[in-house]
Coordinates of N, CA and C in Angstrom, one line a residue:
X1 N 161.4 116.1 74.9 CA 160.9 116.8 73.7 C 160.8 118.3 74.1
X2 N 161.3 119.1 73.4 CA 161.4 120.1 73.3 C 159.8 121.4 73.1
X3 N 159.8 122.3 73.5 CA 158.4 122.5 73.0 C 158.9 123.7 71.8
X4 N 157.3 123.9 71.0 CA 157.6 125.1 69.9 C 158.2 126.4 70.2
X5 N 157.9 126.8 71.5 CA 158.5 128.2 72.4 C 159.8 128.2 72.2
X6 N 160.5 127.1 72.5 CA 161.8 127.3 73.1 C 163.1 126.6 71.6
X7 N 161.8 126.2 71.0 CA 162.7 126.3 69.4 C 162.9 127.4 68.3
X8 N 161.9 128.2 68.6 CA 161.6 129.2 68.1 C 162.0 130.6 68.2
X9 N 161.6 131.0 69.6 CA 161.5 131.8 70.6 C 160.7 132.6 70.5
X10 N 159.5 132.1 69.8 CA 157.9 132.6 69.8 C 157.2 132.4 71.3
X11 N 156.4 133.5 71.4 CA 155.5 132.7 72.0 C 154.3 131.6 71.8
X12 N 153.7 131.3 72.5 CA 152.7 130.0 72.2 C 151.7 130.7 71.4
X13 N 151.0 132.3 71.9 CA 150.1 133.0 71.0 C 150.4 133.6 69.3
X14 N 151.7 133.0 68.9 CA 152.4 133.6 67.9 C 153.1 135.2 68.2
X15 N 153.2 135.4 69.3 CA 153.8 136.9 69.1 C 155.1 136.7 69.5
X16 N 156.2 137.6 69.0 CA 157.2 137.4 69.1 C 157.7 138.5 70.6
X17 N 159.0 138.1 71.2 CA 158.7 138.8 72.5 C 160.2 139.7 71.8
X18 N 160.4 140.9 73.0 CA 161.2 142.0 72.5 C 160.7 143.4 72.3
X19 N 161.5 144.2 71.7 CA 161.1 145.6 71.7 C 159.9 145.9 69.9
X20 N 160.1 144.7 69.5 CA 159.2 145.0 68.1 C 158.0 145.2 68.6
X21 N 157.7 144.2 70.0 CA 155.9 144.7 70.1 C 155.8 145.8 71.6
X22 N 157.0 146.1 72.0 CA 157.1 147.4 72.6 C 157.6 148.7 72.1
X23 N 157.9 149.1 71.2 CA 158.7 150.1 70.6 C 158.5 151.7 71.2
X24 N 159.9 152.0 71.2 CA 159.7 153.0 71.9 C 158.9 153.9 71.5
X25 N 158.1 155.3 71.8 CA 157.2 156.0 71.4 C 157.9 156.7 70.2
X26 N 158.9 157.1 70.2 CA 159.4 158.1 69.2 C 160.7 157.5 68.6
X27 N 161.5 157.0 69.2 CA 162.6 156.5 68.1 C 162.9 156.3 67.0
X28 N 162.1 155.1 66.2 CA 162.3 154.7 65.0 C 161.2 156.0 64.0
X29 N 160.3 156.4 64.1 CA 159.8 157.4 63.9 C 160.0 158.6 63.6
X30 N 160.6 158.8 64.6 CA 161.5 160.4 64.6 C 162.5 160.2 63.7
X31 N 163.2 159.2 63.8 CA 164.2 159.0 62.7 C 163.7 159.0 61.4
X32 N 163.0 157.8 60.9 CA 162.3 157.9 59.8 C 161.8 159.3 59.3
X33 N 161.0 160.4 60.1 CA 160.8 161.6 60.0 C 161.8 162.3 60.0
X34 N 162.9 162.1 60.5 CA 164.2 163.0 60.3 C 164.8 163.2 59.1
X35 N 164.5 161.8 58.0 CA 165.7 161.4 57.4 C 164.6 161.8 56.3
X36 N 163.5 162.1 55.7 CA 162.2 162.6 55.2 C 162.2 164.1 54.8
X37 N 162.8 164.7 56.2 CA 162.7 165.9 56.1 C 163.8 166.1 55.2
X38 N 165.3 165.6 55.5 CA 166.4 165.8 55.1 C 166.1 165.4 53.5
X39 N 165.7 164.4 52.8 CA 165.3 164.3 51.6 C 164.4 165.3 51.0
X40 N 163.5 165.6 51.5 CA 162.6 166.6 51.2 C 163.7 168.3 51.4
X41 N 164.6 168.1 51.7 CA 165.3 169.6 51.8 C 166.1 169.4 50.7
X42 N 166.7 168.5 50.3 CA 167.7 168.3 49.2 C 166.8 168.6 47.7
X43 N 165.6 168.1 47.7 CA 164.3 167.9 46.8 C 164.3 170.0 46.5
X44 N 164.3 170.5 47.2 CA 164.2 171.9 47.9 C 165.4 172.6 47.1
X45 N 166.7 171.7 47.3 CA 168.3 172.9 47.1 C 168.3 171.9 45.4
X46 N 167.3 171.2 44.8 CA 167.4 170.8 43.7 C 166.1 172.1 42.7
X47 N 165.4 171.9 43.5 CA 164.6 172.9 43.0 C 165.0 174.6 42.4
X48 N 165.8 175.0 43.9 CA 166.1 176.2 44.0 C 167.3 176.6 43.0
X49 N 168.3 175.3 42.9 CA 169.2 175.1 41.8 C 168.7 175.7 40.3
X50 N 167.1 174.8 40.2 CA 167.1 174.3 38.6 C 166.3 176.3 38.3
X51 N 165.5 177.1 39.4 CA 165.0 178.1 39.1 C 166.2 179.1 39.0
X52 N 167.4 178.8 39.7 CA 168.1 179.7 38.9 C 168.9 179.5 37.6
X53 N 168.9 178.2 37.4 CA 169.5 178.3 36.1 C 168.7 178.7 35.1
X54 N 167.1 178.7 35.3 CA 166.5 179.2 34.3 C 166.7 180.6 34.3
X55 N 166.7 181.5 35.0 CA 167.6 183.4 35.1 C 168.8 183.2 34.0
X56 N 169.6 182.0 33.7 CA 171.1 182.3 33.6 C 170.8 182.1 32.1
X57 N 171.7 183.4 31.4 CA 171.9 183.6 29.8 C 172.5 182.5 29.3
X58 N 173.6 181.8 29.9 CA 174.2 180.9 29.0 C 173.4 179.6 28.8
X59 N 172.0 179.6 30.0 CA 171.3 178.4 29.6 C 169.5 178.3 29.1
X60 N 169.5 179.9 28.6 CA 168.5 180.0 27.6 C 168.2 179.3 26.4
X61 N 169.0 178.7 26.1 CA 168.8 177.2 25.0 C 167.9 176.3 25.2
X62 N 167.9 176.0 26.4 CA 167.6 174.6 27.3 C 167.0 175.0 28.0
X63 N 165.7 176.2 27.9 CA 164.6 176.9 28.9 C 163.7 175.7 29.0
X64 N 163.1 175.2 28.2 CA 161.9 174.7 28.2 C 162.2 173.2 29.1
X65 N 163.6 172.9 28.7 CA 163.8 171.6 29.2 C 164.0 171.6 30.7
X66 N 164.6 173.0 31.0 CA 164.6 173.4 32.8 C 163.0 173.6 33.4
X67 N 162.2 173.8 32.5 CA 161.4 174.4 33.1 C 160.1 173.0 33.1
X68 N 160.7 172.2 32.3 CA 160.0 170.7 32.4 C 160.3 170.2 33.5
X69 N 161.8 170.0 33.7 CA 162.4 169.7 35.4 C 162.2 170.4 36.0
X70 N 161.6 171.5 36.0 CA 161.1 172.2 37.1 C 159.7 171.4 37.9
X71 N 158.9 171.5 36.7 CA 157.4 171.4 36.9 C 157.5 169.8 37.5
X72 N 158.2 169.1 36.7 CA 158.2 167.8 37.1 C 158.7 167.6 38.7
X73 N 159.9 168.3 39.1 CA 160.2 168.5 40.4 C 159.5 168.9 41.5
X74 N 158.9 169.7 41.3 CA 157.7 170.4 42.2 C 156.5 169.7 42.4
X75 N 156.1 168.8 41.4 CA 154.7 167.6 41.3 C 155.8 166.5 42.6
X76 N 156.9 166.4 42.4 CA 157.1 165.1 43.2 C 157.2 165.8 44.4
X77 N 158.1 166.9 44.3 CA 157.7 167.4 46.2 C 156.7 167.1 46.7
X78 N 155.6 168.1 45.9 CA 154.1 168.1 46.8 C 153.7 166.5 46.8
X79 N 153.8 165.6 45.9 CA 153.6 164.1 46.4 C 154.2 163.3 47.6
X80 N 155.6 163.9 47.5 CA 156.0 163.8 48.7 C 156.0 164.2 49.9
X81 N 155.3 165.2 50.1 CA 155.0 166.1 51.2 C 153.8 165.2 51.8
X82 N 152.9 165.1 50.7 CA 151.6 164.7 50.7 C 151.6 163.0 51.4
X83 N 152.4 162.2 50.9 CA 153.1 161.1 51.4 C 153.3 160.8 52.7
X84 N 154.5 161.9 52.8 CA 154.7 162.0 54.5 C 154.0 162.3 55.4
X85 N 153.2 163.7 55.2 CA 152.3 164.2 55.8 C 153.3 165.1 56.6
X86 N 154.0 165.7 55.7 CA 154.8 166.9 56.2 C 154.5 168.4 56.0
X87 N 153.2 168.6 56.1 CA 152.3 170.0 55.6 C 153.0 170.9 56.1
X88 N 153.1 170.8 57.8 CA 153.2 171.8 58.4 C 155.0 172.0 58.9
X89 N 155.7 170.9 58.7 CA 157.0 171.2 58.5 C 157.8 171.6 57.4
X90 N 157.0 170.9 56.0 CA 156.9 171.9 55.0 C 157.1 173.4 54.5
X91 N 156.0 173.8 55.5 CA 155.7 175.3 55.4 C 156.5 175.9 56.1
X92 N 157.0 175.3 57.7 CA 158.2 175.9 57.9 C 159.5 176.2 57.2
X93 N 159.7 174.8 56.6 CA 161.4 175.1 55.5 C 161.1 175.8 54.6
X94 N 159.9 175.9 54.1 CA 159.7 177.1 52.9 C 159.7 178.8 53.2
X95 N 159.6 178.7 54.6 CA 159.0 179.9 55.3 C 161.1 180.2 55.9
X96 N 161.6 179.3 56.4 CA 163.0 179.6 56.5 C 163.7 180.1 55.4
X97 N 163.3 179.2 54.0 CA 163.9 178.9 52.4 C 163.8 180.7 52.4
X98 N 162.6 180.8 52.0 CA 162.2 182.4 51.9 C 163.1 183.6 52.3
X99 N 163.0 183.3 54.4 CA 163.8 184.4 54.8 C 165.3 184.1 54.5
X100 N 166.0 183.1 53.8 CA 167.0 183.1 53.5 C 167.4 183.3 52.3
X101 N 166.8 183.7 51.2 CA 166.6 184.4 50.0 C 166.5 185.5 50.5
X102 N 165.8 186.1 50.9 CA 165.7 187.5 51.2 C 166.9 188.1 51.8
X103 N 167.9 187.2 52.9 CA 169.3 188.0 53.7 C 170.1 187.9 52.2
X104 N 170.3 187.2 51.4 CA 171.4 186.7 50.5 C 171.2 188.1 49.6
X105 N 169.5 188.5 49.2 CA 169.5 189.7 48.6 C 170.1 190.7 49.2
X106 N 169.6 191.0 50.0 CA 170.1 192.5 51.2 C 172.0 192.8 51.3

């Protein structure tokens, strides 16, 4: 007769053996935080999109409705920031966003 271990491939204490209850310190993490950031930047070139269309004459019709997607856009960033707990990388891409607004003027 077979024992539960070797049917399963549990162990006897219920844990399962492998890298799920060792995981590397940073891998799956970093990743997940990579792929966060990169969403949260797209969140960013959606934002920076919808503030310039509100500048543009041909789309003074439809101010109010940009400027609802605005407001609505910017509540989900900060939710999301707030979510992730990306404060302080945050403030870097905003702080890069900036100095790169600023070369584009010059």
């Amino acid at each position: 007769m077979k024992d539960k271990q070797s049917e399963t491939g549990d162990h006897p204490r219920g844990e399962r053996r492998g890298k799920r209850n060792h995981p590397h310190k940073e891998g799956a993490k970093t990743f997940r935080r990579g792929r966060a950031l990169s969403f949260l930047e797209s969140l960013r070139l959606k934002e920076s999109i919808l503030k310039k269309q509100l500048t543009s004459p041909e789309l003074q019709t439809i101010n109010p409705i940009l400027v609802g997607e605005l407001k609505a856009l910017e509540m989900i960033i900060e939710e999301y920031i707030n979510h992730f707990h990306l404060h302080v990388l945050a403030n870097e891409t905003e702080l890069n966003r900036v100095k790169g607004d600023e070369h584009e003027r010059n």
